[in-house]
Amino acid sequence: METQQLTFQQAMVRLDEIVRQLNSGNLELEKAMELFEDGLKLTQQCEVQLKAFENKMNTLIVETAGNA
């Protein structure tokens, strides 16, 4: 799965789907491992996006405070 093109919200929805599938217990080991790997990639992508959002918010706060 290509995770780089997903928005944060899309990645979170996909992560939720993966968790539900893994919790179902009805998967072959190979499929479970594939989903687990996809989940790890999505988690990393979300962490990067959250950090970027945080940095942007901090920049905006500093700029706003500087203009006050």
CSV table of C-alpha atoms in Angstrom, one decimal:
chain,number,residue,atom,x,y,z
A,1,MET,CA,0.0,0.0,0.0
A,2,GLU,CA,1.2,3.5,-0.8
A,3,THR,CA,1.0,5.5,2.4
A,4,GLN,CA,2.7,8.7,1.2
A,5,GLN,CA,-0.4,9.9,-0.6
A,6,LEU,CA,-2.8,9.6,2.3
A,7,THR,CA,-4.0,12.5,4.3
A,8,PHE,CA,-3.7,12.3,8.1
A,9,GLN,CA,-7.4,11.5,8.4
A,10,GLN,CA,-7.3,8.9,5.6
A,11,ALA,CA,-4.3,7.2,7.4
A,12,MET,CA,-6.2,7.2,10.7
A,13,VAL,CA,-9.2,5.6,9.1
A,14,ARG,CA,-7.0,3.0,7.4
A,15,LEU,CA,-5.2,2.3,10.8
A,16,ASP,CA,-8.6,1.7,12.4
A,17,GLU,CA,-9.5,-0.8,9.6
A,18,ILE,CA,-6.2,-2.6,10.1
A,19,VAL,CA,-6.7,-2.8,13.9
A,20,ARG,CA,-10.2,-4.2,13.4
A,21,GLN,CA,-8.9,-6.8,10.9
A,22,LEU,CA,-6.0,-7.9,13.2
A,23,ASN,CA,-8.4,-8.1,16.2
A,24,SER,CA,-10.8,-10.3,14.3
A,25,GLY,CA,-8.4,-13.3,14.5
A,26,ASN,CA,-9.6,-14.6,11.2
A,27,LEU,CA,-6.4,-13.8,9.2
A,28,GLU,CA,-3.7,-16.1,7.9
A,29,LEU,CA,-0.3,-15.3,9.4
A,30,GLU,CA,1.0,-13.8,6.1
A,31,LYS,CA,-1.9,-11.4,5.8
A,32,ALA,CA,-1.6,-10.4,9.5
A,33,MET,CA,2.0,-9.7,9.0
A,34,GLU,CA,1.3,-7.6,5.9
A,35,LEU,CA,-1.3,-5.6,7.8
A,36,PHE,CA,0.9,-5.1,10.8
A,37,GLU,CA,3.7,-3.8,8.5
A,38,ASP,CA,1.2,-1.4,6.8
A,39,GLY,CA,0.1,-0.2,10.2
A,40,LEU,CA,3.6,0.6,11.3
A,41,LYS,CA,4.2,2.6,8.1
A,42,LEU,CA,1.0,4.5,8.6
A,43,THR,CA,1.9,5.2,12.2
A,44,GLN,CA,5.2,6.6,11.2
A,45,GLN,CA,3.6,8.7,8.5
A,46,CYS,CA,1.1,10.1,11.1
A,47,GLU,CA,3.9,10.9,13.5
A,48,VAL,CA,5.7,12.9,10.8
A,49,GLN,CA,2.5,14.7,9.8
A,50,LEU,CA,1.7,15.6,13.5
A,51,LYS,CA,5.2,16.9,14.0
A,52,ALA,CA,4.9,19.1,10.9
A,53,PHE,CA,1.5,20.4,12.1
A,54,GLU,CA,2.9,21.1,15.6
A,55,ASN,CA,5.9,23.0,14.1
A,56,LYS,CA,3.5,25.1,11.9
A,57,MET,CA,1.3,25.9,14.9
A,58,ASN,CA,4.3,26.9,16.9
A,59,THR,CA,5.5,29.2,14.1
A,60,LEU,CA,2.1,30.8,13.8
A,61,ILE,CA,1.9,31.3,17.5
A,62,VAL,CA,5.3,33.0,17.6
A,63,GLU,CA,4.4,35.2,14.6
A,64,THR,CA,1.1,36.2,16.1
A,65,ALA,CA,2.8,37.0,19.5
A,66,GLY,CA,5.4,39.1,17.7
A,67,ASN,CA,2.7,41.1,16.0
A,68,ALA,CA,0.8,41.8,19.2
